[in-house]
Short mmCIF file of C-alpha atoms in Angstrom, two decimals:
data_model
loop_
_atom_site.label_atom_id
_atom_site.label_comp_id
_atom_site.label_asym_id
_atom_site.label_seq_id
_atom_site.Cartn_x
_atom_site.Cartn_y
_atom_site.Cartn_z
CA MET A 22 0.30 0.57 -0.14
CA SER A 23 0.91 3.57 -0.68
CA LEU A 24 -0.35 7.07 0.84
CA LYS A 25 -4.16 7.92 1.22
CA THR A 26 -5.31 10.45 -0.82
CA ARG A 27 -6.33 12.96 2.06
CA LEU A 28 -9.38 14.98 2.55
CA ILE A 29 -8.62 18.17 4.16
CA PRO A 30 -11.87 20.08 5.56
CA CYS A 31 -10.77 23.88 5.36
CA LEU A 32 -12.49 26.73 7.31
CA ASP A 33 -12.48 30.20 7.44
CA VAL A 34 -11.79 32.47 10.16
CA LYS A 35 -12.69 35.53 11.00
CA ASP A 36 -11.89 37.24 13.99
CA GLY A 37 -12.18 34.30 15.54
CA ARG A 38 -15.48 32.82 14.71
CA VAL A 39 -16.01 30.58 11.50
CA VAL A 40 -17.26 33.21 8.76
CA LYS A 41 -18.82 30.21 6.79
CA GLY A 42 -21.88 28.96 8.49
CA VAL A 43 -21.14 25.47 9.67
CA GLN A 44 -23.54 23.28 10.21
CA PHE A 45 -23.24 19.54 12.36
CA VAL A 46 -26.01 17.94 14.02
CA ASP A 47 -24.59 18.11 17.75
CA LEU A 48 -22.64 21.35 17.87
CA ILE A 49 -23.83 24.04 20.31
CA ASP A 50 -21.63 26.44 18.34
CA ALA A 51 -21.36 26.39 15.03
CA GLY A 52 -19.37 29.93 14.82
CA ASP A 53 -17.01 28.32 16.90
CA PRO A 54 -13.93 27.39 14.85
CA VAL A 55 -12.58 24.89 17.65
CA ALA A 56 -15.67 23.10 17.94
CA ALA A 57 -16.39 22.37 14.11
CA ALA A 58 -12.62 21.76 13.83
CA ILE A 59 -13.04 18.85 16.96
CA ALA A 60 -16.03 17.72 14.67
CA TYR A 61 -14.29 17.30 11.66
CA ASP A 62 -11.74 15.46 13.95
CA ALA A 63 -14.21 12.77 15.54
CA ALA A 64 -15.72 12.63 11.98
CA GLY A 65 -12.10 11.14 10.45
CA ALA A 66 -10.72 14.03 9.00
CA ASP A 67 -6.93 13.90 7.26
CA GLU A 68 -5.96 17.29 8.30
CA LEU A 69 -7.68 20.56 9.29
CA CYS A 70 -6.90 23.77 7.57
CA PHE A 71 -7.62 27.04 8.75
CA LEU A 72 -7.24 30.19 6.82
CA ASP A 73 -7.55 33.46 8.81
CA ILE A 74 -9.42 36.06 7.31
CA ALA A 75 -8.83 38.60 9.74
CA ALA A 76 -10.37 41.89 8.99
CA SER A 77 -8.13 43.77 12.30
CA HIS A 78 -5.19 43.33 14.23
CA GLU A 79 -6.77 42.22 16.84
CA GLY A 80 -8.71 39.48 15.10
CA ARG A 81 -5.36 38.53 13.66
CA GLU A 82 -3.91 37.46 17.69
CA THR A 83 -7.14 35.29 17.87
CA ILE A 84 -6.25 32.99 15.62
CA PHE A 85 -3.21 31.50 17.78
CA ASP A 86 -5.71 30.93 20.23
CA VAL A 87 -8.19 29.52 17.56
CA VAL A 88 -4.75 26.73 16.88
CA ALA A 89 -3.88 26.53 20.19
CA ARG A 90 -7.71 25.39 21.97
CA THR A 91 -7.62 22.97 18.46
CA ALA A 92 -4.42 21.25 19.18
CA GLU A 93 -5.07 20.32 22.48
CA HIS A 94 -8.28 18.09 21.40
CA CYS A 95 -7.21 17.31 17.66
CA PHE A 96 -4.08 14.82 17.41
CA MET A 97 -3.84 15.56 13.38
CA PRO A 98 -1.79 17.78 10.83
CA VAL A 99 -2.90 21.23 11.06
CA THR A 100 -2.17 23.85 8.49
CA VAL A 101 -3.15 27.43 8.97
CA GLY A 102 -2.48 30.24 6.22
CA GLY A 103 -3.42 34.20 5.91
CA GLY A 104 -0.95 36.73 6.50
CA VAL A 105 1.88 34.64 6.99
CA ARG A 106 4.28 37.35 6.34
CA THR A 107 7.21 36.96 8.66
CA ILE A 108 9.63 34.39 10.18
CA GLU A 109 7.78 35.46 13.71
CA ASP A 110 4.45 35.02 12.11
CA ILE A 111 5.26 31.32 11.42
CA ARG A 112 7.17 30.44 14.94
CA LYS A 113 4.04 31.36 16.91
CA LEU A 114 1.81 29.07 14.69
CA LEU A 115 4.23 26.63 15.11
CA LEU A 116 4.05 27.32 19.11
CA SER A 117 0.50 27.71 19.12
CA GLY A 118 0.12 23.89 17.73
CA ALA A 119 0.26 24.55 14.17
CA ASP A 120 1.89 21.65 11.68
CA LYS A 121 2.63 23.90 8.65
CA VAL A 122 1.78 27.39 7.16
CA ALA A 123 0.12 28.08 4.22
CA ILE A 124 1.47 31.18 2.57
CA ASN A 125 0.74 33.01 -0.26
CA SER A 126 1.22 37.29 -0.96
CA ALA A 127 4.47 36.53 1.03
CA ALA A 128 5.81 33.92 -1.90
CA VAL A 129 4.76 36.71 -4.53
CA THR A 130 6.62 39.57 -2.89
CA ASP A 131 9.28 38.07 -1.73
CA PRO A 132 9.94 34.51 -2.95
CA ASP A 133 13.25 34.42 -0.69
CA PHE A 134 10.51 34.59 2.23
CA ILE A 135 10.23 30.62 1.44
CA SER A 136 14.11 30.01 1.19
CA ARG A 137 14.59 31.53 4.62
CA ALA A 138 11.25 30.13 6.05
CA ALA A 139 11.72 26.06 4.60
CA ASP A 140 15.58 26.37 6.13
CA LYS A 141 14.65 27.34 9.34
CA PHE A 142 11.41 25.16 9.96
CA GLY A 143 12.05 22.40 7.36
CA ASN A 144 10.34 22.00 3.47
CA GLN A 145 7.60 19.98 5.64
CA CYS A 146 6.47 23.09 7.69
CA ILE A 147 5.84 25.22 4.26
CA VAL A 148 2.75 25.46 2.07
CA VAL A 149 2.81 27.97 -0.42
CA SER A 150 -0.60 28.91 -2.07
CA VAL A 151 -1.18 29.21 -5.37
CA ASP A 152 -3.91 30.96 -6.19
CA ALA A 153 -5.06 31.00 -10.08
CA LYS A 154 -7.09 32.49 -12.69
CA GLN A 155 -7.65 31.58 -15.76
CA ARG A 156 -5.76 34.37 -18.30
CA LEU A 157 -8.38 35.89 -20.23
CA ASP A 158 -7.36 37.88 -23.20
CA GLN A 159 -9.78 41.14 -23.39
CA ALA A 160 -7.36 41.62 -27.20
CA VAL A 161 -8.53 38.65 -29.31
CA GLY A 162 -11.65 39.25 -28.82
CA GLY A 163 -14.64 37.22 -28.97
CA ASP A 164 -18.32 37.80 -30.44
CA ASN A 165 -19.41 41.23 -29.37
CA GLY A 166 -16.09 41.96 -27.75
CA GLN A 167 -16.33 39.28 -24.73
CA ALA A 168 -13.62 38.03 -22.89
CA VAL A 169 -12.33 34.49 -24.59
CA ARG A 170 -10.01 32.29 -23.15
CA ARG A 171 -6.57 32.38 -24.42
CA GLU A 172 -5.03 29.65 -26.53
CA ASP A 173 -1.69 30.28 -25.43
CA LYS A 174 -0.63 27.13 -23.57
CA GLU A 175 2.44 28.75 -21.97
CA SER A 176 0.87 30.88 -19.76
CA GLN A 177 -2.76 29.82 -18.84
CA TRP A 178 -3.37 31.01 -15.53
CA GLU A 179 -1.91 34.11 -13.68
CA ILE A 180 -1.39 34.08 -10.24
CA TYR A 181 -3.72 36.47 -7.72
CA THR A 182 -2.62 37.80 -4.36
CA HIS A 183 -4.27 39.48 -1.45
CA GLY A 184 -7.41 36.81 -1.09
CA GLY A 185 -7.94 36.96 -5.20
CA ARG A 186 -7.92 40.44 -5.78
CA LYS A 187 -4.20 41.88 -7.01
CA PRO A 188 -3.11 40.13 -9.93
CA SER A 189 0.45 39.56 -10.16
CA GLY A 190 1.22 39.01 -13.53
CA LEU A 191 3.18 35.81 -12.82
CA ASP A 192 2.47 32.36 -14.80
CA ALA A 193 0.54 30.07 -12.35
CA VAL A 194 3.06 26.75 -13.48
CA GLU A 195 6.57 28.58 -13.41
CA PHE A 196 5.55 30.23 -9.92
CA ALA A 197 4.52 26.60 -8.64
CA ALA A 198 7.73 25.41 -9.76
CA ARG A 199 9.67 28.07 -8.58
CA MET A 200 7.90 28.07 -5.08
CA VAL A 201 8.90 24.05 -5.04
CA GLU A 202 13.22 25.57 -6.02
CA ARG A 203 12.85 27.58 -2.65
CA GLY A 204 11.93 25.09 -0.39
CA ALA A 205 7.73 24.79 -0.34
CA GLY A 206 7.00 20.64 1.01
CA GLU A 207 3.60 21.19 -0.55
CA LEU A 208 1.26 23.46 -2.67
CA LEU A 209 -2.39 24.52 -2.45
CA VAL A 210 -3.88 25.33 -5.57
CA THR A 211 -6.89 26.80 -5.49
CA SER A 212 -9.23 28.42 -8.69
CA MET A 213 -10.16 31.48 -8.20
CA ASP A 214 -12.42 31.15 -11.05
CA ARG A 215 -13.77 28.10 -8.91
CA ASP A 216 -13.63 29.36 -5.86
CA GLY A 217 -17.04 29.61 -3.80
CA THR A 218 -19.06 28.04 -7.73
CA ARG A 219 -19.19 24.73 -6.52
CA SER A 220 -18.56 23.81 -10.28
CA GLY A 221 -15.69 21.25 -9.36
CA PHE A 222 -11.82 21.94 -9.35
CA ASP A 223 -10.09 23.42 -12.38
CA ILE A 224 -8.70 20.20 -13.24
CA ALA A 225 -6.59 21.67 -15.97
CA LEU A 226 -4.93 23.53 -13.88
CA THR A 227 -4.68 21.49 -10.70
CA ARG A 228 -3.00 18.78 -13.27
CA ALA A 229 -0.63 21.25 -15.25
CA ILE A 230 0.74 21.95 -11.45
CA ALA A 231 0.97 18.23 -10.30
CA ASP A 232 2.67 17.12 -12.85
CA ALA A 233 5.11 19.95 -12.68
CA VAL A 234 6.61 19.35 -9.34
CA ALA A 235 7.73 17.03 -7.47
CA VAL A 236 5.48 17.39 -3.68
CA PRO A 237 2.68 16.94 -2.98
CA VAL A 238 -0.26 19.44 -4.30
CA ILE A 239 -3.63 19.42 -2.22
CA ALA A 240 -6.43 20.41 -4.72
CA SER A 241 -9.50 23.51 -3.51
CA GLY A 242 -11.63 25.39 -4.75
CA GLY A 243 -14.86 24.82 -6.34
CA VAL A 244 -16.14 21.35 -4.68
CA GLY A 245 -19.99 20.49 -5.20
CA THR A 246 -20.49 17.20 -5.23
CA LEU A 247 -18.30 13.97 -4.60
CA ASP A 248 -17.68 13.11 -8.19
CA HIS A 249 -15.41 16.79 -8.07
CA LEU A 250 -13.44 14.94 -5.12
CA VAL A 251 -13.08 12.07 -7.38
CA GLU A 252 -12.24 14.16 -10.59
CA GLY A 253 -9.33 16.40 -8.33
CA VAL A 254 -6.98 12.91 -7.87
CA ARG A 255 -8.23 10.73 -10.76
CA GLU A 256 -7.98 13.44 -13.43
CA GLY A 257 -6.19 16.44 -11.49
CA HIS A 258 -2.99 13.89 -10.02
CA ALA A 259 -3.39 15.71 -6.41
CA SER A 260 -2.17 14.13 -3.62
CA ALA A 261 -4.98 15.40 -1.40
CA VAL A 262 -8.59 17.57 -1.90
CA LEU A 263 -9.71 20.45 0.24
CA ALA A 264 -13.23 21.86 0.59
CA ALA A 265 -15.73 23.81 2.71
CA SER A 266 -18.78 24.60 2.06
CA ILE A 267 -20.21 20.61 1.43
CA PHE A 268 -18.68 20.16 4.57
CA HIS A 269 -20.00 22.51 6.71
CA PHE A 270 -23.45 23.16 5.19
CA GLY A 271 -24.09 19.33 5.88
CA THR A 272 -24.30 18.83 2.00
CA PHE A 273 -21.85 15.30 2.46
CA THR A 274 -19.95 14.19 5.39
CA ILE A 275 -16.32 13.48 5.98
CA PRO A 276 -17.07 9.37 6.23
CA GLN A 277 -19.42 9.89 2.85
CA ALA A 278 -16.92 11.30 0.84
CA LYS A 279 -14.60 8.90 2.54
CA GLN A 280 -16.80 5.95 1.18
CA TYR A 281 -17.66 7.81 -2.40
CA LEU A 282 -13.78 8.10 -3.27
CA GLN A 283 -12.78 4.58 -1.36
CA SER A 284 -15.79 2.52 -4.36
CA HIS A 285 -14.22 5.31 -6.77
CA GLY A 286 -11.31 3.08 -6.28
CA ILE A 287 -9.30 6.09 -4.71
CA ALA A 288 -7.35 4.50 -1.31
CA VAL A 289 -8.33 6.83 2.03
CA ARG A 290 -8.03 6.32 5.51
CA MET A 291 -10.33 4.67 7.08
CA ASP A 292 -9.04 4.58 10.68
CA ARG A 293 -11.89 5.17 13.60
CA ALA A 294 -10.94 8.58 15.28
CA ALA A 295 -9.20 8.00 18.96
CA MET B 11 4.73 11.38 40.75
CA SER B 12 6.96 10.34 38.00
CA LEU B 13 7.99 12.44 35.13
CA VAL B 14 8.11 12.32 31.57
CA THR B 15 10.51 15.45 29.76
CA ILE B 16 9.97 16.78 26.30
CA ILE B 17 13.05 17.93 24.90
CA ASP B 18 13.25 21.13 23.80
CA TYR B 19 16.29 22.47 21.27
CA GLY B 20 15.05 24.40 19.64
CA ALA B 21 13.46 21.98 16.69
CA GLY B 22 9.69 19.95 16.84
CA ASN B 23 6.29 20.72 17.59
CA LEU B 24 6.93 20.51 21.24
CA ARG B 25 3.33 22.15 21.72
CA SER B 26 1.28 18.85 19.92
CA ALA B 27 3.88 16.31 21.45
CA ALA B 28 2.73 17.71 24.87
CA ASN B 29 -0.49 17.60 24.05
CA ALA B 30 -0.97 13.99 22.97
CA PHE B 31 1.40 13.38 26.15
CA GLU B 32 -0.91 15.04 28.23
CA ARG B 33 -4.30 13.96 26.66
CA VAL B 34 -2.88 10.23 27.31
CA ALA B 35 -1.63 10.65 30.87
CA ALA B 36 -4.28 12.02 31.55
CA THR B 37 -6.12 8.65 31.34
CA LEU B 38 -3.95 6.75 33.50
CA ASP B 39 -4.08 5.14 37.15
CA THR B 40 -1.58 7.46 38.27
CA PRO B 41 -0.38 10.20 35.74
CA PRO B 42 2.89 10.52 35.07
CA GLU B 43 4.09 14.78 34.86
CA ILE B 44 4.53 15.99 31.40
CA LEU B 45 7.31 18.50 31.07
CA VAL B 46 9.00 20.14 28.38
CA THR B 47 12.55 21.52 29.46
CA ALA B 48 15.45 22.17 27.76
CA ASP B 49 17.17 21.80 31.63
CA PRO B 50 19.32 18.73 31.47
CA GLU B 51 19.16 18.60 35.22
CA ALA B 52 15.25 18.28 35.14
CA VAL B 53 16.08 15.29 31.74
CA ARG B 54 18.56 13.87 34.45
CA ARG B 55 15.50 13.01 37.14
CA ALA B 56 13.22 11.96 33.94
CA ASP B 57 11.44 8.43 34.30
CA ARG B 58 10.85 8.99 30.63
CA ILE B 59 12.78 10.72 27.61
CA MET B 60 10.87 12.07 24.37
CA LEU B 61 13.36 13.64 21.81
CA PRO B 62 10.69 15.54 19.07
CA GLY B 63 12.39 16.89 15.84
CA VAL B 64 11.42 18.55 12.98
CA GLY B 65 13.54 20.21 10.00
CA ALA B 66 16.42 19.55 9.01
CA PHE B 67 19.52 16.81 10.54
CA ALA B 68 21.93 19.15 10.68
CA ASP B 69 20.11 21.66 12.32
CA CYS B 70 18.40 19.57 14.75
CA LYS B 71 22.12 17.89 15.02
CA ALA B 72 23.38 21.46 15.87
CA GLY B 73 20.58 22.40 18.28
CA LEU B 74 20.63 19.58 19.78
CA ASP B 75 25.01 20.19 20.60
CA ALA B 76 23.61 24.14 21.58
CA VAL B 77 22.44 22.89 24.72
CA ALA B 78 25.03 22.54 27.02
CA GLY B 79 25.27 19.56 28.59
CA MET B 80 22.16 17.65 27.45
CA ARG B 81 24.58 15.07 25.60
CA GLU B 82 25.66 14.09 28.16
CA VAL B 83 22.89 13.54 30.24
CA LEU B 84 20.94 11.38 27.86
CA GLU B 85 24.09 9.03 27.21
CA GLU B 86 23.99 8.56 30.90
CA ARG B 87 20.22 8.56 31.78
CA VAL B 88 19.72 6.63 28.41
CA ILE B 89 22.54 4.43 27.29
CA ALA B 90 23.92 3.83 30.91
CA GLY B 91 21.02 4.38 32.81
CA GLY B 92 18.52 2.55 30.88
CA VAL B 93 15.44 5.08 31.09
CA PRO B 94 12.80 4.87 28.17
CA PHE B 95 13.21 6.71 25.08
CA LEU B 96 10.97 7.62 22.27
CA GLY B 97 12.03 10.05 19.16
CA VAL B 98 10.21 11.02 16.89
CA CYS B 99 10.76 12.00 13.45
CA VAL B 100 14.22 13.94 13.58
CA GLY B 101 14.64 13.03 16.42
CA MET B 102 14.85 9.58 15.97
CA GLN B 103 16.98 10.16 12.91
CA LEU B 104 19.42 11.49 15.48
CA LEU B 105 20.13 8.20 16.76
CA ALA B 106 21.60 6.88 13.75
CA SER B 107 25.27 7.16 13.16
CA GLU B 108 25.12 9.98 10.43
CA GLY B 109 23.09 11.77 8.85
CA ARG B 110 23.41 12.18 4.95
CA GLU B 111 20.57 15.37 4.22
CA LYS B 112 22.96 17.84 2.53
CA THR B 113 26.23 16.97 4.66
CA VAL B 114 27.28 13.97 6.42
CA THR B 115 26.48 15.26 9.94
CA PRO B 116 26.85 12.51 12.91
CA GLY B 117 24.39 11.65 14.81
CA LEU B 118 24.29 10.08 18.60
CA GLY B 119 24.92 6.19 17.09
CA TRP B 120 22.61 4.65 19.10
CA ILE B 121 21.29 2.80 15.78
CA PRO B 122 24.11 2.43 13.85
CA GLY B 123 22.79 3.40 10.25
CA ALA B 124 22.63 6.20 8.38
CA VAL B 125 19.48 8.23 7.20
CA GLU B 126 19.46 8.37 3.62
CA ARG B 127 16.75 10.01 1.28
CA LEU B 128 14.21 8.57 0.28
CA THR B 129 14.65 6.43 -3.63
CA PRO B 130 10.82 5.33 -4.23
CA SER B 131 10.79 2.83 -6.77
CA ASP B 132 8.05 4.93 -8.84
CA PRO B 133 9.84 8.12 -9.61
CA GLY B 134 5.72 9.70 -9.88
CA LEU B 135 5.64 9.24 -5.99
CA LYS B 136 6.08 12.88 -4.44
CA ILE B 137 8.67 13.68 -1.78
CA PRO B 138 8.39 14.54 0.80
CA HIS B 139 6.51 11.73 1.75
CA MET B 140 3.92 12.97 3.10
CA GLY B 141 0.51 11.94 4.44
CA TRP B 142 -1.32 8.63 5.98
CA ASN B 143 0.41 5.20 5.38
CA THR B 144 -0.14 1.80 7.08
CA LEU B 145 2.89 -0.05 8.96
CA THR B 146 3.68 -3.65 8.62
CA VAL B 147 5.66 -4.66 11.78
CA GLN B 148 9.02 -6.29 11.53
CA LYS B 149 9.61 -7.33 15.05
CA PRO B 150 7.01 -7.35 17.97
CA HIS B 151 7.37 -4.64 20.08
CA ALA B 152 5.71 -3.44 23.18
CA LEU B 153 4.93 -0.31 21.78
CA LEU B 154 3.41 -1.34 18.63
CA ALA B 155 1.44 -3.73 20.69
CA GLY B 156 -2.17 -3.83 20.16
CA ILE B 157 -1.75 -1.61 17.20
CA PRO B 158 -3.75 -3.81 14.15
CA ASP B 159 -0.54 -3.20 11.00
CA GLY B 160 -0.87 -4.46 7.71
CA PRO B 161 -3.46 -3.22 4.57
CA ASP B 162 -6.13 -3.21 7.09
CA GLY B 163 -4.02 -1.57 9.68
CA LEU B 164 -4.36 1.71 11.27
CA HIS B 165 -2.57 4.47 9.58
CA ALA B 166 0.47 6.34 11.00
CA TYR B 167 1.21 10.45 9.74
CA PHE B 168 4.12 10.56 8.02
CA VAL B 169 5.68 13.45 7.22
CA HIS B 170 9.98 13.33 5.93
CA SER B 171 12.26 12.83 2.61
CA TYR B 172 14.96 10.77 4.69
CA HIS B 173 14.93 7.94 6.67
CA LEU B 174 17.07 5.83 8.93
CA VAL B 175 18.39 2.71 7.26
CA THR B 176 20.03 1.14 9.96
CA ASP B 177 22.97 -1.86 9.89
CA SER B 178 21.00 -4.32 10.99
CA ALA B 179 17.71 -5.82 10.15
CA ASP B 180 17.39 -6.53 14.31
CA THR B 181 16.95 -2.95 14.73
CA ARG B 182 14.40 -1.95 12.00
CA LEU B 183 10.98 -2.81 13.95
CA ALA B 184 8.24 -1.29 11.19
CA ILE B 185 8.41 -0.27 7.62
CA ALA B 186 6.07 1.60 5.22
CA ASP B 187 5.51 0.94 1.79
CA TYR B 188 6.51 4.06 -0.51
CA GLY B 189 7.49 2.70 -3.56
CA GLY B 190 10.09 0.49 -1.36
CA PRO B 191 10.02 -0.08 2.16
CA VAL B 192 10.64 2.71 4.09
CA THR B 193 11.78 2.56 7.65
CA ALA B 194 9.19 3.67 10.20
CA ALA B 195 10.09 2.16 13.52
CA VAL B 196 13.36 1.42 15.53
CA GLY B 197 14.60 0.31 18.59
CA ARG B 198 16.71 -1.71 20.83
CA ASP B 199 16.60 -2.17 24.61
CA ASN B 200 15.38 0.53 26.16
CA ILE B 201 15.40 3.09 23.05
CA PHE B 202 12.93 2.95 20.25
CA GLY B 203 12.16 5.74 17.43
CA THR B 204 9.24 6.56 15.10
CA GLN B 205 9.95 8.16 11.75
CA PHE B 206 5.93 8.74 11.66
CA HIS B 207 4.23 11.62 14.33
CA PRO B 208 2.06 9.56 16.88
CA GLU B 209 1.20 12.73 18.11
CA LYS B 210 -0.44 13.75 14.98
CA SER B 211 -1.57 10.18 13.93
CA GLN B 212 -5.10 10.23 15.75
CA ALA B 213 -5.45 6.61 17.20
CA LEU B 214 -2.44 4.48 16.62
CA GLY B 215 -0.21 7.61 17.75
CA LEU B 216 -2.32 8.13 21.28
CA LYS B 217 -2.01 3.63 21.65
CA LEU B 218 1.65 4.27 21.27
CA ILE B 219 2.18 6.82 23.29
CA GLU B 220 -0.08 5.13 26.10
CA ASN B 221 2.79 1.99 25.22
CA PHE B 222 5.22 4.12 26.07
CA LEU B 223 4.12 5.49 29.13
CA ARG B 224 3.72 1.73 30.40
CA TRP B 225 6.85 0.44 29.12
CA THR B 226 9.27 -1.20 31.40
CA PRO B 227 12.03 -2.31 29.13
#
């Protein structure tokens, strides 16, 4: 046997509270990220991911408390992303109980930061968030001047930073390869086009990056059905699949998703949680 | 009250390790004290010693050497005194004769062998070996008791690019398969080490920690 495909629920956290609604049976406080994390742990999630989208400096501080309280109860890997810009940010998250940190904007503005972080904490700790959008070329022009998908295969996707608001001009596949050279141990590949749409991963993007790098790729952005998870692994070549709303809103449970993956020939971990 | 020390030498997810040990300790009839410490004198008093480690071999070894007196206390208590010892991840790799990550660095030499880069037979397999894998026990051991192994067994969480290739098959207690055998657990006498992270391995990990806290080598 080899490694199992990892299923990772992601919690968006703002000022210490889960932003997207979480609907679990028996969950007293659905807005508490720690309660949600404990529920996912018990359900057999393979890892947890917190994305801190804090609105304020005070909000930023609360993530350390969320991570620390989660680590007291959940004995599984925890990744924390959002606003990670300095070596000190990483150290504080690790001391709180995080195992990995996801770095986005800082990786684009200062690639050397990835090298320094990997040297300091090890490659296994450094996840680079690759937030990409399909390039649209207005100049080519479709009917009625609509934007059309660019045919240029050399640069099909562009990296965005600051939560998908700022285009960087960088090609996503090239950027991903460069981050791995710098020491990223894993890539979290999110399609900004698909995020929140429930229309499935951008499979071409996921596969282009997964096939270009030697480190594991987590597919993210757009999951609406269990088939999307299967596609991410089979066609996108991802080592792990991340989803938020299908789990938060109770559309599917973690065991349902795992059973579905397994029934489609994808090896998953079916251990009962401790 | 007996004392378990988790060694703080600037490397490792100390909080996670302490959390898991505290969780298990609380379930025992006579819970031991769990102490994260950089003080060799505290380690000298310990009834059990855990050495974590995350990062590169050379950095971790330098970090351990930088704690004045720690190496001497470890040799005295673990090798001469027979105190139960658990090394995890790079804390396990440091038991080797030498590490061959980037440069050649001497290890503690407690488990003869070298730490080598993983070379899966299938070049499509990703490095690091990151995620959940099952174990195959090579030699039964008290710390692996009650942990189902094999393809239908429990899973352990791995995250590493190097592993300890032991000189003797006798000290390689468990392996995982990742395009070939990967050393998952090593040991001899009162010394045990895991490449995977028990503190992050849910059911399997908590059972192993419980076994360690109950272990009388």
